[in-house]
Coordinates of C-alpha atoms in Angstrom, one line a residue:
Chain A
M1 CA 15.6 -8.8 -25.9
S2 CA 18.5 -10.1 -27.9
S3 CA 19.6 -6.5 -28.7
A4 CA 20.0 -5.9 -25.0
T5 CA 23.7 -5.2 -24.8
L6 CA 23.9 -3.5 -28.2
A7 CA 21.4 -0.8 -27.4
A8 CA 23.4 0.8 -24.7
P9 CA 25.3 4.0 -25.7
L10 CA 28.9 3.4 -26.6
A11 CA 30.2 6.5 -24.9
P12 CA 27.7 7.4 -22.1
A13 CA 27.6 11.0 -21.0
R14 CA 29.6 11.9 -17.9
R15 CA 26.9 14.1 -16.4
P16 CA 23.3 14.9 -17.1
S17 CA 22.8 18.3 -18.9
L18 CA 20.7 21.0 -17.4
A19 CA 18.1 20.4 -20.1
A20 CA 18.0 16.7 -19.3
G21 CA 17.6 17.6 -15.6
L22 CA 14.6 19.9 -16.4
R23 CA 13.1 17.1 -18.5
H24 CA 13.5 14.7 -15.6
T25 CA 11.9 17.2 -13.3
F26 CA 8.8 17.6 -15.4
T27 CA 8.5 13.8 -15.9
L28 CA 8.7 13.3 -12.2
A29 CA 6.2 16.1 -11.6
W30 CA 3.9 14.3 -14.0
R31 CA 4.3 11.2 -12.0
S32 CA 3.3 12.9 -8.8
L33 CA 0.2 14.5 -10.4
V34 CA -1.0 11.3 -12.2
Q35 CA -0.9 9.5 -8.9
I36 CA -4.0 11.5 -7.9
K37 CA -6.0 9.5 -10.5
H38 CA -5.4 6.3 -8.5
N39 CA -5.6 7.9 -5.1
P40 CA -8.8 10.0 -5.1
M41 CA -8.5 10.6 -1.4
E42 CA -5.7 13.0 -2.2
L43 CA -7.9 15.1 -4.4
L44 CA -10.5 15.2 -1.6
D45 CA -7.7 16.3 0.8
L46 CA -6.8 19.1 -1.6
S47 CA -10.4 20.2 -2.2
I48 CA -12.7 19.4 0.7
Q49 CA -10.5 20.4 3.6
P50 CA -10.0 24.0 2.4
V51 CA -13.7 24.4 1.5
M52 CA -14.7 23.0 4.8
F53 CA -12.4 25.5 6.6
V54 CA -13.9 28.4 4.8
L55 CA -17.4 27.4 5.6
L56 CA -16.8 26.5 9.2
F57 CA -14.8 29.6 10.1
T58 CA -17.1 32.0 8.2
Y59 CA -20.3 30.8 9.8
V60 CA -19.1 29.5 13.2
F61 CA -16.7 32.3 14.2
G62 CA -17.8 35.1 11.8
T63 CA -20.4 36.9 13.8
A64 CA -18.6 36.4 17.1
I65 CA -15.3 37.8 15.9
A66 CA -16.2 40.4 13.2
G67 CA -19.8 41.1 13.7
S68 CA -21.0 39.4 10.5
P69 CA -19.9 36.4 8.4
G70 CA -19.3 38.7 5.4
D71 CA -16.9 41.0 7.3
Y72 CA -15.2 38.1 8.8
L73 CA -14.6 36.4 5.4
T74 CA -12.9 39.5 4.2
F75 CA -10.6 39.4 7.2
A76 CA -10.1 35.6 7.4
L77 CA -9.9 34.3 3.9
P78 CA -6.3 35.5 3.4
G79 CA -5.6 33.7 6.7
I80 CA -7.3 30.5 5.7
I81 CA -5.2 30.6 2.4
V82 CA -2.1 30.9 4.5
Q83 CA -3.0 28.0 6.8
N84 CA -3.8 25.9 3.7
A85 CA -0.5 26.8 2.1
F86 CA 1.4 25.6 5.2
F87 CA -0.5 22.4 5.3
A88 CA 0.1 22.0 1.5
T89 CA 3.8 22.1 2.0
M90 CA 3.5 18.9 4.1
T91 CA 2.6 17.0 1.0
T92 CA 6.1 17.3 -0.2
G93 CA 7.6 15.7 2.9
F94 CA 4.8 13.0 3.0
G95 CA 5.5 12.0 -0.6
L96 CA 9.2 12.1 -0.2
N97 CA 9.1 9.9 2.9
N98 CA 6.8 7.5 1.0
D99 CA 9.4 7.2 -1.7
L100 CA 12.2 6.7 0.7
T101 CA 10.4 4.0 2.8
K102 CA 8.9 2.2 -0.2
G103 CA 12.2 2.1 -2.2
V104 CA 11.0 4.3 -5.0
F105 CA 13.7 6.8 -4.2
D106 CA 16.4 4.2 -4.5
R107 CA 15.1 3.1 -7.9
L108 CA 15.1 6.8 -9.1
Q109 CA 18.7 7.2 -7.7
S110 CA 19.9 4.2 -9.6
L111 CA 18.7 5.8 -12.9
P112 CA 20.9 8.2 -14.9
V113 CA 18.7 11.1 -13.7
A114 CA 19.9 14.5 -12.4
R115 CA 20.3 14.2 -8.6
W116 CA 18.1 17.2 -7.9
A117 CA 15.3 16.1 -10.2
P118 CA 13.3 13.8 -7.9
L119 CA 13.0 16.6 -5.3
A120 CA 12.5 19.3 -7.9
G121 CA 9.8 17.3 -9.6
R122 CA 8.0 16.8 -6.4
I123 CA 8.1 20.5 -5.6
V124 CA 6.8 21.4 -9.0
A125 CA 3.9 19.0 -8.6
D126 CA 3.1 20.3 -5.1
T127 CA 3.2 23.8 -6.4
V128 CA 0.5 22.9 -8.9
K129 CA -1.6 21.3 -6.2
Q130 CA -1.1 24.4 -4.0
A131 CA -2.3 26.6 -6.9
W132 CA -5.3 24.4 -7.3
S133 CA -6.4 24.7 -3.7
V134 CA -5.7 28.5 -3.5
A135 CA -7.9 28.9 -6.6
L136 CA -10.6 26.8 -5.0
L137 CA -10.4 28.8 -1.8
L138 CA -10.7 32.0 -3.6
G139 CA -13.5 30.7 -5.7
V140 CA -15.6 29.5 -2.7
G141 CA -14.8 32.7 -0.9
M142 CA -16.1 34.7 -3.8
L143 CA -19.3 32.7 -3.9
L144 CA -19.8 33.5 -0.2
G145 CA -19.2 37.2 -0.8
F146 CA -15.4 37.8 -0.7
R147 CA -14.4 40.6 -3.1
V148 CA -10.9 41.2 -4.4
G149 CA -10.5 44.9 -3.8
T150 CA -7.2 45.4 -5.6
G151 CA -7.6 44.0 -9.1
F152 CA -6.0 41.4 -11.2
A153 CA -2.4 42.5 -10.6
G154 CA -2.9 42.1 -6.9
L155 CA -4.4 38.7 -7.4
L156 CA -1.4 37.6 -9.5
A157 CA 1.1 39.1 -7.0
A158 CA -0.7 37.3 -4.1
F159 CA -0.4 34.0 -6.0
A160 CA 3.3 34.6 -6.7
L161 CA 4.1 35.5 -3.1
L162 CA 2.3 32.4 -1.9
L163 CA 4.2 30.2 -4.3
V164 CA 7.6 31.7 -3.3
F165 CA 6.8 31.4 0.4
S166 CA 5.6 27.8 0.0
L167 CA 8.6 26.8 -2.0
A168 CA 10.8 28.1 0.8
A169 CA 8.7 26.5 3.6
S170 CA 8.5 23.2 1.8
W171 CA 12.2 22.6 2.8
I172 CA 11.0 22.2 6.4
S173 CA 8.7 19.5 5.1
V174 CA 11.5 17.9 3.1
L175 CA 13.7 17.8 6.2
V176 CA 10.9 16.2 8.2
G177 CA 10.2 13.8 5.4
V178 CA 13.8 12.6 5.4
L179 CA 14.1 12.3 9.1
V180 CA 11.0 10.4 10.2
S181 CA 10.5 6.7 9.7
E182 CA 7.1 6.6 8.1
P183 CA 4.8 8.9 6.1
D184 CA 2.1 9.2 8.8
K185 CA 4.6 10.9 11.1
V186 CA 5.0 13.7 8.6
Q187 CA 1.3 14.4 8.9
I188 CA 1.5 14.2 12.7
F189 CA 4.3 16.7 12.7
G190 CA 2.3 18.9 10.4
F191 CA -0.7 19.0 12.7
M192 CA 1.5 19.5 15.8
V193 CA 3.3 22.4 14.3
I194 CA 1.0 24.0 11.8
F195 CA -2.1 24.2 14.0
P196 CA -0.4 26.1 16.8
L197 CA 1.6 28.2 14.4
T198 CA -1.4 29.4 12.3
F199 CA -3.7 29.8 15.3
T200 CA -1.2 32.0 17.2
S201 CA -1.2 34.3 14.2
N202 CA -3.7 36.9 13.1
A203 CA -4.9 34.5 10.4
F204 CA -8.3 34.0 12.1
V205 CA -8.4 36.4 14.9
P206 CA -7.1 40.0 15.0
T207 CA -4.0 40.5 17.1
D208 CA -5.6 43.0 19.5
K209 CA -8.2 40.4 20.6
M210 CA -5.5 38.1 22.0
P211 CA -3.8 38.2 25.4
S212 CA -1.1 40.8 25.5
W213 CA 1.7 38.3 26.3
L214 CA 0.8 36.4 23.1
Q215 CA 0.6 39.5 20.9
R216 CA 4.4 40.0 20.7
W217 CA 4.7 36.5 19.2
V218 CA 1.7 37.0 16.9
E219 CA 3.3 40.1 15.4
I220 CA 6.5 38.3 14.3
N221 CA 4.8 35.0 13.4
P222 CA 5.4 34.3 9.7
A223 CA 1.8 33.3 9.3
T224 CA 0.7 36.8 10.5
I225 CA 3.1 38.5 8.2
L226 CA 2.1 36.4 5.2
A227 CA -1.6 36.8 6.0
D228 CA -1.1 40.6 6.2
A229 CA 0.7 40.6 2.9
L230 CA -2.2 38.7 1.3
R231 CA -4.8 41.1 2.8
G232 CA -2.8 44.0 1.3
L233 CA -2.6 42.3 -2.1
L234 CA -6.2 41.0 -2.2
V235 CA -8.3 43.4 -0.2
S236 CA -6.7 46.6 1.0
G237 CA -4.1 47.9 3.4
P238 CA -0.3 48.1 3.4
V239 CA 1.5 46.0 0.9
A240 CA 5.2 46.8 0.7
G241 CA 6.0 46.2 4.4
P242 CA 4.3 42.8 4.9
V243 CA 5.4 41.6 1.4
A244 CA 9.1 42.5 2.2
R245 CA 8.9 40.8 5.6
S246 CA 7.3 37.7 4.0
L247 CA 10.1 37.5 1.6
I248 CA 12.7 37.9 4.4
W249 CA 11.0 35.0 6.2
A250 CA 11.0 32.9 3.1
A251 CA 14.7 33.7 2.6
V252 CA 15.4 32.7 6.2
L253 CA 13.5 29.4 6.0
L254 CA 15.3 28.6 2.7
A255 CA 18.7 29.4 4.1
V256 CA 18.2 27.4 7.3
F257 CA 16.2 24.4 6.1
A258 CA 17.4 23.8 2.5
P259 CA 21.0 22.9 3.5
L260 CA 19.8 20.8 6.5
A261 CA 17.3 18.9 4.3
V262 CA 19.8 18.3 1.5
R263 CA 22.4 17.1 4.0
A264 CA 19.9 14.8 5.7
L265 CA 18.9 13.4 2.4
R266 CA 22.5 12.7 1.4
R267 CA 23.1 10.9 4.7
R268 CA 20.0 8.8 4.4
A269 CA 20.3 8.0 0.7
Chain B
M1 CA 38.2 -12.5 -19.4
T2 CA 36.4 -9.1 -19.0
Y3 CA 34.7 -8.3 -15.7
A4 CA 31.4 -6.4 -15.6
I5 CA 31.9 -5.8 -11.9
R6 CA 35.1 -5.4 -9.9
A7 CA 35.4 -4.4 -6.3
E8 CA 38.5 -4.1 -4.2
G9 CA 38.6 -3.7 -0.5
L10 CA 35.1 -2.2 -0.1
V11 CA 34.6 -0.9 3.5
R12 CA 31.4 0.8 4.7
R13 CA 30.6 1.6 8.3
F14 CA 27.3 2.9 9.8
G15 CA 28.3 4.4 13.1
A16 CA 29.9 1.6 15.2
T17 CA 28.6 -1.1 12.8
T18 CA 30.8 -2.3 10.0
A19 CA 28.5 -3.4 7.2
L20 CA 31.3 -4.1 4.7
A21 CA 34.7 -5.0 6.1
G22 CA 36.8 -5.2 3.0
V23 CA 34.9 -6.9 0.1
D24 CA 36.6 -8.0 -3.1
L25 CA 34.5 -9.2 -6.0
A26 CA 35.2 -9.9 -9.7
V27 CA 32.2 -10.8 -11.8
P28 CA 32.9 -12.0 -15.4
T29 CA 30.7 -10.4 -18.1
G30 CA 27.7 -12.4 -19.0
T31 CA 27.5 -14.5 -15.9
V32 CA 25.3 -14.7 -12.8
F33 CA 27.2 -14.1 -9.6
G34 CA 25.5 -14.9 -6.3
L35 CA 26.1 -13.1 -3.0
L36 CA 24.9 -15.6 -0.4
G37 CA 24.5 -14.7 3.2
P38 CA 22.1 -14.1 6.1
N39 CA 20.3 -10.9 6.9
G40 CA 22.7 -8.2 8.0
A41 CA 25.7 -9.9 6.3
G42 CA 26.3 -6.8 4.1
K43 CA 24.8 -8.0 0.9
T44 CA 22.4 -5.1 0.4
T45 CA 25.1 -2.6 1.4
A46 CA 27.4 -4.1 -1.3
V47 CA 24.7 -3.8 -3.9
R48 CA 23.9 -0.3 -2.9
V49 CA 27.6 0.7 -3.2
L50 CA 27.9 -1.0 -6.6
A51 CA 24.6 0.5 -7.9
T52 CA 26.0 4.0 -7.0
L53 CA 23.4 4.6 -4.2
L54 CA 25.9 4.6 -1.4
A55 CA 29.6 5.7 -1.2
A56 CA 32.1 3.3 0.3
D57 CA 34.3 4.6 3.1
E58 CA 37.3 2.7 1.6
G59 CA 38.2 0.7 -1.5
H60 CA 36.8 1.2 -5.0
A61 CA 34.7 -0.5 -7.5
T62 CA 34.0 -0.4 -11.2
V63 CA 30.9 -1.4 -13.1
G64 CA 31.2 -1.8 -16.9
G65 CA 34.7 -0.4 -16.6
Y66 CA 33.5 2.9 -14.9
D67 CA 34.3 3.9 -11.4
V68 CA 31.1 3.9 -9.3
R69 CA 32.1 7.1 -7.5
R70 CA 33.7 9.3 -10.2
D71 CA 31.6 8.1 -13.1
A72 CA 28.4 7.3 -11.2
H73 CA 26.2 8.8 -14.0
R74 CA 27.8 6.6 -16.6
V75 CA 27.4 3.5 -14.4
R76 CA 23.7 4.4 -14.0
Q77 CA 23.3 4.2 -17.7
L78 CA 24.5 0.6 -17.8
I79 CA 22.7 -0.9 -14.8
G80 CA 19.3 -2.0 -13.6
L81 CA 18.4 -2.4 -10.0
T82 CA 15.6 -4.5 -8.5
G83 CA 15.3 -5.5 -4.9
Q84 CA 13.6 -5.2 -1.6
Y85 CA 14.5 -1.5 -1.4
A86 CA 14.3 -0.5 -5.1
S87 CA 10.7 -0.5 -5.9
V88 CA 7.9 0.7 -8.2
D89 CA 5.4 3.4 -7.4
E90 CA 2.3 1.7 -5.9
N91 CA 0.1 4.6 -6.9
L92 CA 0.9 4.3 -10.6
T93 CA -0.4 1.6 -13.0
G94 CA 2.0 -0.9 -14.4
T95 CA 2.1 1.0 -17.7
E96 CA 2.7 4.3 -16.0
N97 CA 5.5 2.9 -13.9
L98 CA 7.3 1.7 -17.0
L99 CA 6.5 4.9 -19.0
L100 CA 8.0 6.9 -16.2
I101 CA 11.3 5.1 -16.3
G102 CA 11.4 5.1 -20.1
R103 CA 10.8 8.9 -20.1
L104 CA 13.5 9.4 -17.4
L105 CA 15.9 7.4 -19.6
G106 CA 15.3 9.9 -22.4
M107 CA 13.0 7.8 -24.6
S108 CA 10.4 9.5 -26.7
R109 CA 6.8 9.1 -25.6
G110 CA 6.2 6.6 -28.4
D111 CA 9.3 4.5 -27.7
A112 CA 8.6 4.5 -24.0
R113 CA 5.0 3.4 -24.6
S114 CA 6.0 0.5 -26.9
R115 CA 8.8 -0.6 -24.6
A116 CA 6.3 -0.6 -21.7
R117 CA 3.8 -2.6 -23.7
Q118 CA 6.5 -5.1 -24.8
L119 CA 7.8 -5.6 -21.2
L120 CA 4.3 -6.0 -19.8
A121 CA 3.6 -8.7 -22.3
D122 CA 7.0 -10.4 -21.6
F123 CA 6.1 -10.5 -17.9
Q124 CA 2.5 -11.5 -18.3
L125 CA 1.2 -8.3 -16.9
T126 CA -0.8 -7.1 -19.9
D127 CA -4.1 -7.8 -18.2
A128 CA -3.1 -5.8 -15.2
A129 CA -1.4 -3.0 -17.2
E130 CA -3.9 -0.3 -16.4
R131 CA -4.4 -1.2 -12.7
A132 CA -2.5 0.6 -9.9
A133 CA 0.5 -1.5 -8.7
K134 CA -0.9 -1.4 -5.2
T135 CA -3.5 -3.9 -6.3
Y136 CA -0.9 -6.4 -7.6
S137 CA 0.0 -9.7 -5.9
G138 CA 3.5 -10.2 -4.5
G139 CA 4.6 -12.1 -7.6
M140 CA 3.1 -9.5 -10.0
R141 CA 4.9 -6.7 -8.0
R142 CA 8.2 -8.5 -8.3
R143 CA 7.7 -9.0 -12.0
L144 CA 6.9 -5.3 -12.5
D145 CA 9.9 -4.4 -10.4
L146 CA 12.1 -6.5 -12.6
A147 CA 10.4 -5.1 -15.8
A148 CA 11.1 -1.6 -14.5
S149 CA 14.8 -2.4 -14.1
L150 CA 14.9 -3.7 -17.7
V151 CA 13.4 -0.7 -19.5
G152 CA 16.8 0.7 -20.4
R153 CA 18.1 -2.7 -21.5
P154 CA 20.8 -2.7 -18.8
Q155 CA 24.1 -4.6 -19.3
V156 CA 24.5 -5.2 -15.6
L157 CA 21.5 -6.2 -13.4
F158 CA 21.5 -6.1 -9.6
L159 CA 18.9 -8.3 -8.1
D160 CA 18.7 -7.8 -4.3
E161 CA 16.8 -10.8 -2.8
P162 CA 14.5 -10.9 -5.7
T163 CA 12.4 -13.8 -4.4
T164 CA 12.2 -13.2 -0.7
G165 CA 8.6 -13.6 0.3
L166 CA 7.5 -15.2 -3.0
D167 CA 5.6 -18.5 -3.3
P168 CA 7.5 -21.3 -5.0
R169 CA 5.7 -20.9 -8.3
S170 CA 6.4 -17.1 -8.6
R171 CA 10.0 -17.9 -7.6
N172 CA 10.4 -20.4 -10.4
E173 CA 9.0 -17.9 -12.9
L174 CA 11.4 -15.3 -11.7
W175 CA 14.3 -17.7 -12.0
D176 CA 13.3 -18.5 -15.6
I177 CA 13.3 -14.8 -16.4
V178 CA 16.8 -14.4 -15.0
R179 CA 18.1 -17.3 -17.0
N180 CA 16.7 -15.8 -20.2
L181 CA 18.4 -12.5 -19.4
V182 CA 21.7 -14.2 -19.0
A183 CA 21.2 -16.0 -22.3
D184 CA 20.9 -12.5 -23.8
G185 CA 24.3 -11.5 -22.4
V186 CA 23.3 -9.6 -19.3
T187 CA 25.5 -9.8 -16.3
V188 CA 23.6 -10.4 -13.1
L189 CA 24.6 -9.9 -9.5
L190 CA 22.2 -11.7 -7.3
T191 CA 21.9 -11.5 -3.5
T192 CA 20.0 -14.2 -1.7
Q193 CA 19.5 -15.9 1.6
Y194 CA 18.7 -19.2 -0.1
L195 CA 21.4 -21.6 -1.0
E196 CA 19.0 -23.3 -3.5
E197 CA 18.5 -20.0 -5.3
A198 CA 22.2 -19.3 -5.7
D199 CA 22.6 -23.0 -6.7
Q200 CA 19.9 -22.7 -9.4
L201 CA 21.1 -19.5 -10.9
A202 CA 24.6 -18.6 -10.1
G203 CA 27.7 -19.8 -11.9
E204 CA 29.8 -18.5 -9.0
I205 CA 28.9 -17.8 -5.4
A206 CA 30.5 -15.7 -2.7
V207 CA 29.4 -16.4 0.8
V208 CA 29.2 -13.2 2.9
D209 CA 29.2 -13.0 6.6
H210 CA 29.8 -9.9 8.8
G211 CA 30.8 -7.8 5.8
R212 CA 33.4 -10.2 4.5
V213 CA 33.5 -12.8 1.7
I214 CA 34.3 -16.0 3.7
A215 CA 34.1 -18.5 0.8
Q216 CA 33.9 -18.3 -2.9
G217 CA 33.5 -20.8 -5.7
T218 CA 31.0 -22.6 -8.0
P219 CA 28.0 -24.1 -6.2
E220 CA 29.6 -27.5 -6.6
E221 CA 32.8 -26.4 -5.0
L222 CA 31.0 -24.8 -2.1
K223 CA 28.9 -27.9 -1.5
A224 CA 31.9 -30.1 -1.6
R225 CA 33.6 -27.9 0.9
T226 CA 30.6 -27.7 3.2
G227 CA 29.4 -31.2 3.1
G228 CA 26.6 -30.5 0.8
Q229 CA 24.1 -32.8 2.5
V230 CA 22.9 -33.3 5.9
L231 CA 21.8 -36.6 7.6
A232 CA 19.0 -36.1 10.0
V233 CA 18.0 -38.8 12.5
R234 CA 15.2 -38.6 15.1
P235 CA 14.9 -41.5 17.5
I236 CA 11.4 -42.3 18.8
D237 CA 12.8 -42.3 22.3
P238 CA 14.7 -39.1 23.1
A239 CA 16.7 -41.2 25.6
D240 CA 18.5 -42.7 22.6
L241 CA 19.8 -39.3 21.5
P242 CA 23.3 -39.8 23.0
T243 CA 23.7 -43.1 21.3
V244 CA 22.5 -41.7 18.0
L245 CA 24.9 -38.8 18.5
A246 CA 27.8 -41.2 19.0
I247 CA 27.0 -43.4 16.1
T248 CA 26.5 -40.7 13.5
G249 CA 29.7 -38.9 14.7
E250 CA 31.7 -42.1 14.4
V251 CA 30.4 -43.1 11.0
T252 CA 30.7 -39.6 9.3
G253 CA 33.7 -38.4 11.1
A254 CA 32.0 -35.0 11.5
A255 CA 30.5 -33.2 14.6
P256 CA 26.8 -33.9 14.9
E257 CA 24.4 -31.4 16.5
V258 CA 21.1 -31.9 18.3
A259 CA 18.1 -29.7 17.8
Q260 CA 14.5 -30.5 18.5
S261 CA 15.2 -34.1 19.4
T262 CA 16.9 -34.6 16.0
V263 CA 20.5 -35.3 15.3
A264 CA 21.9 -33.5 12.2
V265 CA 25.3 -34.1 10.8
P266 CA 27.0 -32.9 7.6
V267 CA 27.6 -35.7 5.1
N268 CA 30.1 -35.7 2.2
D269 CA 29.6 -39.3 1.0
P270 CA 26.1 -40.7 0.6
A271 CA 27.4 -44.2 1.3
V272 CA 27.4 -43.4 5.0
L273 CA 23.6 -43.7 5.0
P274 CA 23.4 -47.5 4.9
A275 CA 26.2 -47.7 7.4
V276 CA 24.3 -45.5 9.9
V277 CA 21.2 -47.6 9.3
R278 CA 23.1 -50.8 10.1
R279 CA 24.6 -49.4 13.3
L280 CA 21.3 -48.0 14.5
D281 CA 19.6 -51.4 13.8
A282 CA 22.4 -53.2 15.7
A283 CA 21.9 -50.9 18.6
E284 CA 18.1 -51.6 18.5
I285 CA 17.2 -47.9 18.2
A286 CA 13.7 -47.2 16.8
V287 CA 13.8 -44.2 14.4
A288 CA 10.9 -41.8 13.7
E289 CA 12.8 -39.9 11.0
L290 CA 15.9 -40.6 9.0
A291 CA 16.6 -38.4 6.0
L292 CA 19.4 -37.2 3.8
R293 CA 18.7 -33.6 2.7
S294 CA 20.6 -30.8 1.0
A295 CA 22.6 -28.5 3.3
S296 CA 20.7 -25.4 4.1
L297 CA 22.3 -22.0 4.3
D298 CA 22.5 -22.5 8.0
E299 CA 24.6 -25.6 7.6
V300 CA 26.8 -24.0 5.0
F301 CA 27.4 -21.3 7.5
L302 CA 28.0 -23.6 10.3
S303 CA 30.5 -25.5 8.4
L304 CA 32.2 -22.4 7.0
T305 CA 32.2 -20.2 10.0
G306 CA 31.6 -22.4 13.0
H307 CA 28.5 -20.3 13.9
R308 CA 25.0 -20.4 12.7
A309 CA 23.5 -17.8 10.3
E310 CA 21.9 -15.2 12.5
Q311 CA 18.6 -14.8 10.8
D312 CA 17.2 -12.3 13.2
A313 CA 20.1 -9.9 12.8
P314 CA 19.1 -6.4 11.7
T315 CA 19.1 -5.9 7.9
D316 CA 21.4 -3.3 6.3
A317 CA 18.4 -1.1 5.7
D318 CA 17.4 -1.3 9.4
L319 CA 20.9 -0.2 10.3
E320 CA 20.8 2.8 8.0
R321 CA 17.4 3.8 9.4
I322 CA 18.5 3.5 13.0
L323 CA 21.3 5.9 12.3
V324 CA 19.1 8.7 10.9

């Protein structure tokens, strides 16, 4: 260690370059993903929960709601994918809060790393996790009889729309992750908000089977709009309208929650 | 003399609480500087400002000659931070933690790997290198924390209460590591609640209370100012306490205090001990305990500030959390 003081750069850079920031982002994304190795519960969370939802909904509600499990799966799988996407965004806030409360965030902030990289790295990693569970849901759905009626382009577009929407929605999770005092509270928030949100949409039950006072909310619920967009892209039905409205929702969520989250993070850190 | 760290008039408020109320510091390059104070004194806030994590409301500071606000990115290239609130990732192994930091510092994969291996060996963590940090003992965690802050070979190292909660053996090991770093030319700013720790490591100590530096000097100077030692006398019969109080006060010329049936009084001159014994003997007071011990932080505080160190005051981090 005798070279300790000599090894430091003589004229350190004033700011990290964009390339350096991207490198930091991918290094930090690697860090979030490699954690799964030591925390197998997380992989179970990402895998078993979605599969369980598909099986339970299809066989418990299928006949009652749609006449047969097969018909119900065609209707509900896009909805289940939407619900899963909402839950998956909570991972971002959970991980961020963990970093904040355990002091990892401070350690990262004390390094010459681009200020946005810790958050960006987390979001990149969570996008990978999201893609994994969507692929798993589609895979299990197909084993049970779900058929993509639109082709490969539709599948790709559905993936892209989900990722864009999740990216925007994860800012809610970031805000919650910054504000609450411990990681478990992020999960509690997730359950308290995401369950009612997705159940008062047409993700699992068609709008016309709900009480009329509820229908007005169901129609503007972002979970409904996103589920309709996925139905259009994966099965059949209108595409342009629901996709456009999903993107508007994504833009609204981004515009409202990203600045709030960044401000809260600045104040806390 | 060059200064690795300079701070002038640092003020930082959290709502109605003033964590830093105008702190000046000058830490010469290549020395260990101790910030000594109770919980809530502002030590952690000072470190967070100097380590670029927190902006001061007033005043300014430089580290390695760079302004911590305007040139934060440059400062970050010179510093290492270890403390209660700067920690490793529990879900990564020791190796992965150090690799992560090496890569973030721009090292190649190979360089980061060999640096990680070397540090793990230096800190006796080679056997635990491939285990997740959450399985580590407290002492191992602190060593890994410290190793993580050294990956980039920092010129200035911030150690925020590095031994709080450690057993004596782990604490001694950590002290040895710090001494070796300083021998290599690293400047260390250490915060601690323990007078002994500051005494062991620091060339110069600033005593902090309520966000202000209330005394500064070498450990010897501070001890001389604060009495340095304490004479404790516990009579077998508590009824003798007033007499003991009178005798110790008279002999030492200081103001004794009573707590838990024991009289404690700051002592500057060890020669008072036999004098006290003679007077107690003459007064026929039977004594259960009579001891001369080093002044604790509490007594340093009492002597410097007239009030005791408030150990149960909220920490800086608590304050910040309350506010969000």
